[in-house]
């Protein structure tokens, strides 16, 4: 029987950080819009400030970056027991998007204990700068066994550049 490989929190975050850095270098080499250019209204691409509210828990703060190549990056307030999350997105209707992402989970001493997998449905408001959507989350133990799903409401506001004053 194959022995299960253990991964520590620091090693997982270092690996994830390297992947993000490599992606940033790759993206920088691709044709990109000029600094300050806005994506068309109705696009999910950009950086978002999000709150998520689940029954029985306090709202939590989340930062998300949605990249034009279909990639999705998320960080929240569960550090150090959860890694930043990575995933993918797609447009399913005019102004409506779906996201799937995974985050690594750790116990309080840094031992890997599984993944958190989430699905989001995000309908942008007509301005394209905010949304109220839904999320569903399951926990996956190291062998892939899923917990019962929990549902949440998510609210997001697009982060816009501000003048340096």
Coordinates of N, CA and C in Angstrom, one line a residue:
X1 N 0.9 -1.2 0.0 CA 0.0 0.0 0.0 C 0.9 1.2 0.0
X2 N 0.6 2.2 -0.8 CA 1.4 3.4 -0.9 C 1.2 4.2 0.4
X3 N 2.3 4.8 0.8 CA 2.3 5.6 2.0 C 1.9 7.0 1.7
X4 N 1.0 7.6 2.5 CA 0.5 8.9 2.2 C 1.6 10.0 2.5
X5 N 1.8 10.9 1.6 CA 2.8 11.9 1.8 C 2.2 13.0 2.6
X6 N 2.9 13.5 3.6 CA 2.5 14.6 4.5 C 3.1 15.9 4.0
X7 N 2.3 17.0 4.1 CA 2.8 18.3 3.6 C 2.6 19.2 4.8
X8 N 3.6 20.0 5.1 CA 3.4 21.0 6.2 C 2.8 22.3 5.6
X9 N 2.3 23.1 6.5 CA 1.6 24.3 6.1 C 2.6 25.3 5.4
X10 N 3.8 25.4 6.0 CA 4.8 26.3 5.4 C 5.2 25.9 4.0
X11 N 5.4 24.6 3.8 CA 5.8 24.0 2.5 C 4.7 24.3 1.5
X12 N 3.4 24.0 1.9 CA 2.3 24.2 1.0 C 2.2 25.7 0.6
X13 N 2.3 26.6 1.6 CA 2.2 28.0 1.3 C 3.3 28.5 0.4
X14 N 4.6 27.9 0.7 CA 5.7 28.3 -0.2 C 5.5 27.8 -1.6
X15 N 5.0 26.6 -1.8 CA 4.7 26.1 -3.1 C 3.6 26.9 -3.8
X16 N 2.5 27.2 -3.1 CA 1.5 28.0 -3.6 C 2.0 29.4 -4.0
X17 N 2.8 30.0 -3.1 CA 3.4 31.3 -3.4 C 4.3 31.3 -4.7
X18 N 5.0 30.2 -4.8 CA 5.9 30.1 -6.0 C 5.0 30.0 -7.3
X19 N 3.9 29.3 -7.2 CA 3.0 29.2 -8.4 C 2.4 30.5 -8.7
X20 N 2.0 31.3 -7.7 CA 1.4 32.6 -7.9 C 2.5 33.5 -8.5
X21 N 3.7 33.5 -8.0 CA 4.8 34.3 -8.6 C 5.1 33.9 -10.0
X22 N 5.1 32.6 -10.3 CA 5.3 32.2 -11.7 C 4.2 32.7 -12.6
X23 N 3.0 32.6 -12.1 CA 1.9 33.1 -12.9 C 1.9 34.6 -13.1
X24 N 2.4 35.3 -12.1 CA 2.5 36.8 -12.3 C 3.6 37.1 -13.3
X25 N 4.7 36.4 -13.3 CA 5.8 36.6 -14.3 C 5.2 36.3 -15.7
X26 N 4.5 35.2 -15.8 CA 4.0 34.8 -17.1 C 3.0 35.9 -17.6
X27 N 2.1 36.3 -16.7 CA 1.1 37.3 -17.0 C 1.7 38.6 -17.4
X28 N 2.8 39.0 -16.8 CA 3.5 40.2 -17.1 C 4.1 40.2 -18.5
X29 N 4.4 39.0 -18.9 CA 5.0 38.9 -20.3 C 3.9 38.9 -21.4
X30 N 2.7 38.8 -21.0 CA 1.6 38.8 -22.0 C 1.1 40.2 -22.2
X31 N 0.5 40.5 -23.3 CA 0.0 41.8 -23.6 C -1.1 42.2 -22.5
X32 N -0.9 43.3 -21.9 CA -1.8 43.7 -20.8 C -2.3 45.1 -21.0
X33 N -3.5 45.4 -20.5 CA -4.0 46.8 -20.6 C -3.1 47.8 -19.9
X34 N -3.1 49.0 -20.3 CA -2.3 50.0 -19.7 C -2.8 50.2 -18.2
X35 N -1.9 50.7 -17.4 CA -2.2 50.9 -16.0 C -3.4 51.9 -15.9
X36 N -4.3 51.5 -15.1 CA -5.5 52.3 -14.8 C -6.6 52.0 -15.8
X37 N -6.4 51.2 -16.8 CA -7.5 50.8 -17.7 C -8.5 50.0 -17.0
X38 N -9.8 50.2 -17.3 CA -10.9 49.5 -16.6 C -11.4 48.4 -17.6
X39 N -11.7 47.2 -17.0 CA -12.4 46.2 -17.9 C -13.8 46.7 -18.2
X40 N -14.4 46.1 -19.2 CA -15.7 46.5 -19.6 C -16.7 46.3 -18.5
X41 N -17.7 47.1 -18.4 CA -18.7 46.9 -17.3 C -19.3 45.5 -17.5
X42 N -19.6 44.9 -16.4 CA -20.1 43.5 -16.4 C -19.0 42.5 -16.4
X43 N -17.8 42.8 -16.3 CA -16.7 41.9 -16.2 C -16.4 41.6 -14.8
X44 N -16.1 40.3 -14.5 CA -15.7 40.0 -13.1 C -14.2 40.2 -12.9
X45 N -13.5 40.4 -13.9 CA -12.0 40.6 -13.8 C -11.7 41.8 -13.0
X46 N -10.8 41.6 -12.0 CA -10.4 42.7 -11.1 C -10.2 42.2 -9.7
X47 N -10.1 43.1 -8.8 CA -9.9 42.8 -7.4 C -11.1 43.2 -6.6
X48 N -11.6 42.3 -5.7 CA -12.8 42.5 -5.0 C -12.6 42.4 -3.5
X49 N -13.4 43.2 -2.7 CA -13.4 43.2 -1.3 C -14.8 42.5 -1.0
X50 N -14.7 41.3 -0.3 CA -15.9 40.5 -0.1 C -16.2 40.2 1.3
X51 N -17.4 40.1 1.7 CA -17.8 39.5 3.0 C -18.7 38.3 2.8
X52 N -18.5 37.3 3.6 CA -19.3 36.1 3.5 C -19.9 35.9 4.8
X53 N -21.2 35.6 4.8 CA -22.0 35.3 6.0 C -22.6 33.9 5.9
X54 N -22.3 33.1 6.9 CA -22.9 31.8 7.0 C -23.7 31.7 8.3
X55 N -24.7 30.9 8.3 CA -25.6 30.8 9.5 C -24.7 30.3 10.7
X56 N -24.8 31.0 11.8 CA -24.1 30.6 13.0 C -22.7 31.1 13.0
X57 N -22.3 32.0 12.1 CA -20.9 32.5 12.2 C -20.9 34.0 11.9
X58 N -19.8 34.7 12.3 CA -19.7 36.1 12.0 C -19.3 36.3 10.6
X59 N -19.6 37.4 10.0 CA -19.1 37.7 8.6 C -17.6 37.7 8.6
X60 N -17.0 37.2 7.5 CA -15.6 37.3 7.4 C -15.1 38.1 6.2
X61 N -13.9 38.7 6.3 CA -13.3 39.5 5.3 C -12.5 38.7 4.3
X62 N -12.7 39.0 3.0 CA -12.0 38.2 2.0 C -11.5 39.2 0.9
X63 N -10.4 38.9 0.3 CA -9.9 39.7 -0.8 C -9.7 38.6 -2.0
X64 N -10.2 39.0 -3.1 CA -10.2 38.1 -4.3 C -9.6 38.9 -5.5
X65 N -8.8 38.2 -6.3 CA -8.4 38.7 -7.6 C -8.8 37.8 -8.6
X66 N -9.6 38.3 -9.6 CA -10.1 37.5 -10.7 C -9.3 37.9 -12.0
X67 N -8.6 36.9 -12.6 CA -7.7 37.2 -13.7 C -8.4 36.9 -15.0
X68 N -8.0 37.6 -16.1 CA -8.7 37.4 -17.4 C -8.6 36.0 -18.0
X69 N -7.6 35.3 -17.6 CA -7.4 33.9 -18.2 C -8.2 32.9 -17.5
X70 N -9.2 33.2 -16.6 CA -10.0 32.3 -16.0 C -9.5 31.8 -14.6
X71 N -8.4 32.4 -14.1 CA -7.9 32.1 -12.8 C -8.5 32.9 -11.7
X72 N -8.5 32.4 -10.5 CA -9.2 33.0 -9.4 C -8.3 32.8 -8.2
X73 N -8.0 33.9 -7.4 CA -7.1 33.9 -6.2 C -7.9 34.5 -5.1
X74 N -7.8 33.8 -3.9 CA -8.6 34.3 -2.7 C -7.8 34.2 -1.5
X75 N -7.9 35.2 -0.6 CA -7.3 35.1 0.7 C -8.3 35.7 1.7
X76 N -8.3 35.1 2.9 CA -9.3 35.5 3.9 C -8.7 35.6 5.3
X77 N -9.5 35.6 6.3 CA -9.0 35.8 7.6 C -8.8 34.5 8.4
X78 N -8.6 33.4 7.7 CA -8.4 32.1 8.4 C -6.9 31.7 8.5
X79 N -6.0 32.6 8.1 CA -4.6 32.3 8.3 C -4.2 32.1 9.7
X80 N -3.5 31.2 10.2 CA -2.6 30.3 9.5 C -3.2 28.9 9.3
X81 N -4.5 28.7 9.6 CA -5.0 27.3 9.4 C -5.6 27.1 8.0
X82 N -5.5 28.0 7.2 CA -5.9 27.9 5.8 C -5.0 28.6 4.8
X83 N -4.7 28.0 3.7 CA -3.8 28.7 2.7 C -4.7 29.7 1.9
X84 N -4.0 30.5 1.2 CA -4.8 31.3 0.1 C -5.4 30.2 -0.8
X85 N -6.5 30.6 -1.4 CA -7.2 29.6 -2.3 C -7.0 30.0 -3.7
X86 N -7.0 28.9 -4.5 CA -6.8 29.1 -6.0 C -7.9 28.4 -6.7
X87 N -8.4 28.9 -7.8 CA -9.5 28.3 -8.5 C -9.6 28.8 -9.9
X88 N -10.8 28.6 -10.4 CA -11.2 29.0 -11.8 C -12.6 29.6 -11.8
X89 N -12.8 30.4 -12.9 CA -14.2 31.0 -13.0 C -14.6 30.9 -14.5
X90 N -15.9 31.1 -14.7 CA -16.5 31.1 -16.0 C -17.7 32.0 -16.0
X91 N -18.0 32.6 -17.1 CA -19.3 33.3 -17.3 C -20.3 32.3 -17.7
X92 N -21.5 32.3 -17.0 CA -22.6 31.4 -17.4 C -23.8 32.1 -18.0
X93 N -23.9 33.4 -17.8 CA -25.0 34.2 -18.4 C -24.4 35.6 -18.5
X94 N -25.2 36.5 -19.1 CA -24.8 37.9 -19.1 C -24.7 38.4 -17.7
X95 N -23.5 38.8 -17.3 CA -23.3 39.4 -16.0 C -23.3 38.4 -14.8
X96 N -23.4 37.1 -15.1 CA -23.4 36.0 -14.0 C -22.2 35.1 -14.2
X97 N -21.6 34.8 -13.1 CA -20.3 34.0 -13.1 C -20.4 32.9 -12.1
X98 N -19.7 31.8 -12.3 CA -19.5 30.8 -11.4 C -18.0 30.5 -11.1
X99 N -17.7 30.2 -9.9 CA -16.3 30.1 -9.4 C -16.2 28.8 -8.7
X100 N -15.1 28.0 -8.8 CA -14.8 26.9 -8.0 C -13.4 27.1 -7.5
X101 N -13.1 26.9 -6.2 CA -11.8 27.0 -5.7 C -11.5 26.1 -4.6
X102 N -10.2 25.9 -4.3 CA -9.7 25.0 -3.2 C -8.7 25.8 -2.4
X103 N -8.8 25.5 -1.1 CA -7.8 26.0 -0.1 C -7.3 24.8 0.7
X104 N -6.0 24.8 1.1 CA -5.4 23.8 1.9 C -5.8 24.1 3.4
X105 N -6.1 23.1 4.2 CA -6.5 23.2 5.6 C -5.4 22.6 6.5
X106 N -5.2 23.3 7.6 CA -4.2 22.8 8.6 C -4.8 22.9 10.0
X107 N -4.3 22.0 10.9 CA -4.7 22.1 12.3 C -3.9 23.2 12.9
X108 N -4.1 23.6 14.2 CA -3.4 24.7 14.9 C -1.9 24.5 14.9
X109 N -1.4 23.3 14.8 CA 0.1 23.1 14.9 C 0.7 23.0 13.5
X110 N -0.1 23.2 12.4 CA 0.4 23.2 11.1 C 0.3 21.9 10.3
X111 N -0.3 20.9 10.8 CA -0.4 19.6 10.1 C -1.6 19.7 9.1
X112 N -1.3 19.3 7.8 CA -2.3 19.2 6.8 C -3.4 18.3 7.1
X113 N -4.7 18.9 7.0 CA -5.8 18.0 7.4 C -6.9 17.9 6.3
X114 N -6.6 18.5 5.1 CA -7.5 18.4 4.0 C -7.7 19.7 3.2
X115 N -8.8 19.8 2.5 CA -9.1 21.0 1.7 C -10.4 21.5 2.1
X116 N -10.6 22.8 1.7 CA -11.9 23.4 1.7 C -12.2 23.7 0.3
X117 N -13.3 23.2 -0.2 CA -13.7 23.4 -1.6 C -15.0 24.3 -1.6
X118 N -15.0 25.3 -2.5 CA -16.1 26.2 -2.5 C -16.6 26.4 -4.0
X119 N -17.9 26.7 -4.1 CA -18.5 27.0 -5.4 C -19.3 28.4 -5.1
X120 N -19.1 29.3 -6.0 CA -19.7 30.6 -5.9 C -20.6 30.9 -7.1
X121 N -21.7 31.5 -6.9 CA -22.5 32.1 -8.0 C -22.6 33.6 -7.8
X122 N -22.1 34.3 -8.8 CA -21.9 35.8 -8.6 C -22.7 36.5 -9.8
X123 N -23.8 37.1 -9.5 CA -24.5 38.0 -10.4 C -24.1 39.4 -10.1
X124 N -23.4 40.0 -11.1 CA -23.0 41.4 -10.9 C -24.2 42.4 -11.0
X125 N -24.2 43.4 -10.2 CA -25.2 44.4 -10.4 C -25.0 45.2 -11.7
X126 N -25.9 46.0 -12.1 CA -25.8 46.7 -13.4 C -24.6 47.6 -13.5
X127 N -24.0 48.1 -12.4 CA -22.8 49.0 -12.5 C -21.6 48.1 -12.8
X128 N -21.6 46.8 -12.5 CA -20.5 46.0 -12.6 C -19.5 46.1 -11.5
X129 N -19.8 46.9 -10.5 CA -18.9 47.2 -9.4 C -19.3 46.6 -8.0
X130 N -20.4 45.8 -8.0 CA -20.8 45.2 -6.7 C -21.6 44.0 -7.1
X131 N -21.8 43.1 -6.1 CA -22.7 41.9 -6.3 C -23.2 41.4 -4.9
X132 N -24.2 40.7 -5.0 CA -24.7 39.8 -3.9 C -24.9 38.5 -4.5
X133 N -24.2 37.5 -4.0 CA -24.2 36.2 -4.5 C -24.4 35.1 -3.5
X134 N -24.1 33.9 -3.9 CA -24.3 32.7 -3.0 C -23.0 31.9 -3.1
X135 N -22.7 31.2 -2.0 CA -21.6 30.3 -1.9 C -22.0 29.0 -1.2
X136 N -21.3 27.9 -1.6 CA -21.5 26.6 -1.0 C -20.1 26.0 -0.7
X137 N -19.9 25.5 0.5 CA -18.6 25.0 0.9 C -18.7 23.6 1.5
X138 N -17.7 22.8 1.1 CA -17.5 21.5 1.8 C -16.1 21.4 2.2
X139 N -15.9 20.6 3.3 CA -14.5 20.2 3.7 C -14.2 18.9 3.2
X140 N -13.0 18.7 2.7 CA -12.5 17.4 2.2 C -11.4 16.9 3.1
X141 N -11.6 15.7 3.7 CA -10.5 15.2 4.5 C -9.3 14.7 3.6
X142 N -8.2 14.4 4.1 CA -7.0 14.0 3.3 C -7.3 12.8 2.3
X143 N -8.3 12.0 2.6 CA -8.7 10.9 1.6 C -9.8 11.4 0.7
X144 N -10.2 12.6 0.8 CA -11.2 13.1 -0.2 C -12.7 13.0 0.3
X145 N -12.9 12.5 1.5 CA -14.3 12.4 2.0 C -14.9 13.8 2.3
X146 N -16.0 14.1 1.7 CA -16.7 15.4 1.9 C -17.5 15.5 3.1
X147 N -17.5 16.7 3.7 CA -18.5 17.0 4.8 C -19.8 17.4 4.2
X148 N -20.8 17.6 5.0 CA -22.0 18.2 4.5 C -21.8 19.6 4.1
X149 N -22.4 20.1 3.0 CA -22.2 21.4 2.5 C -22.9 22.5 3.4
X150 N -22.2 23.6 3.5 CA -22.9 24.8 4.1 C -23.0 25.9 3.1
X151 N -24.1 26.7 3.2 CA -24.4 27.7 2.3 C -24.1 29.1 2.9
X152 N -23.8 30.1 2.1 CA -23.5 31.4 2.6 C -24.0 32.4 1.6
X153 N -24.1 33.7 2.1 CA -24.4 34.8 1.2 C -23.0 35.5 1.1
X154 N -22.7 36.0 -0.1 CA -21.5 36.7 -0.3 C -21.8 38.1 -0.9
X155 N -21.2 39.1 -0.5 CA -21.4 40.5 -1.0 C -20.0 41.0 -1.3
X156 N -19.9 41.6 -2.5 CA -18.6 42.1 -3.0 C -18.7 43.5 -3.6
X157 N -17.6 44.2 -3.4 CA -17.4 45.5 -4.0 C -16.1 45.5 -4.7
X158 N -16.1 46.0 -6.0 CA -14.9 46.1 -6.7 C -13.9 47.1 -6.1
X159 N -12.6 46.7 -6.0 CA -11.6 47.6 -5.5 C -11.2 48.5 -6.7
X160 N -11.2 49.8 -6.5 CA -10.8 50.8 -7.6 C -9.6 51.6 -7.1
X161 N -8.8 52.0 -8.1 CA -7.6 52.8 -7.8 C -8.0 54.1 -7.1
X162 N -7.3 54.5 -6.1 CA -7.5 55.8 -5.5 C -6.3 56.7 -5.7
X163 N -6.6 58.0 -5.7 CA -5.4 58.9 -6.0 C -4.5 58.9 -4.7
X164 N -3.2 59.1 -5.0 CA -2.2 59.2 -4.0 C -2.3 60.6 -3.5
X165 N -2.8 60.8 -2.3 CA -3.0 62.2 -1.8 C -2.1 62.5 -0.7

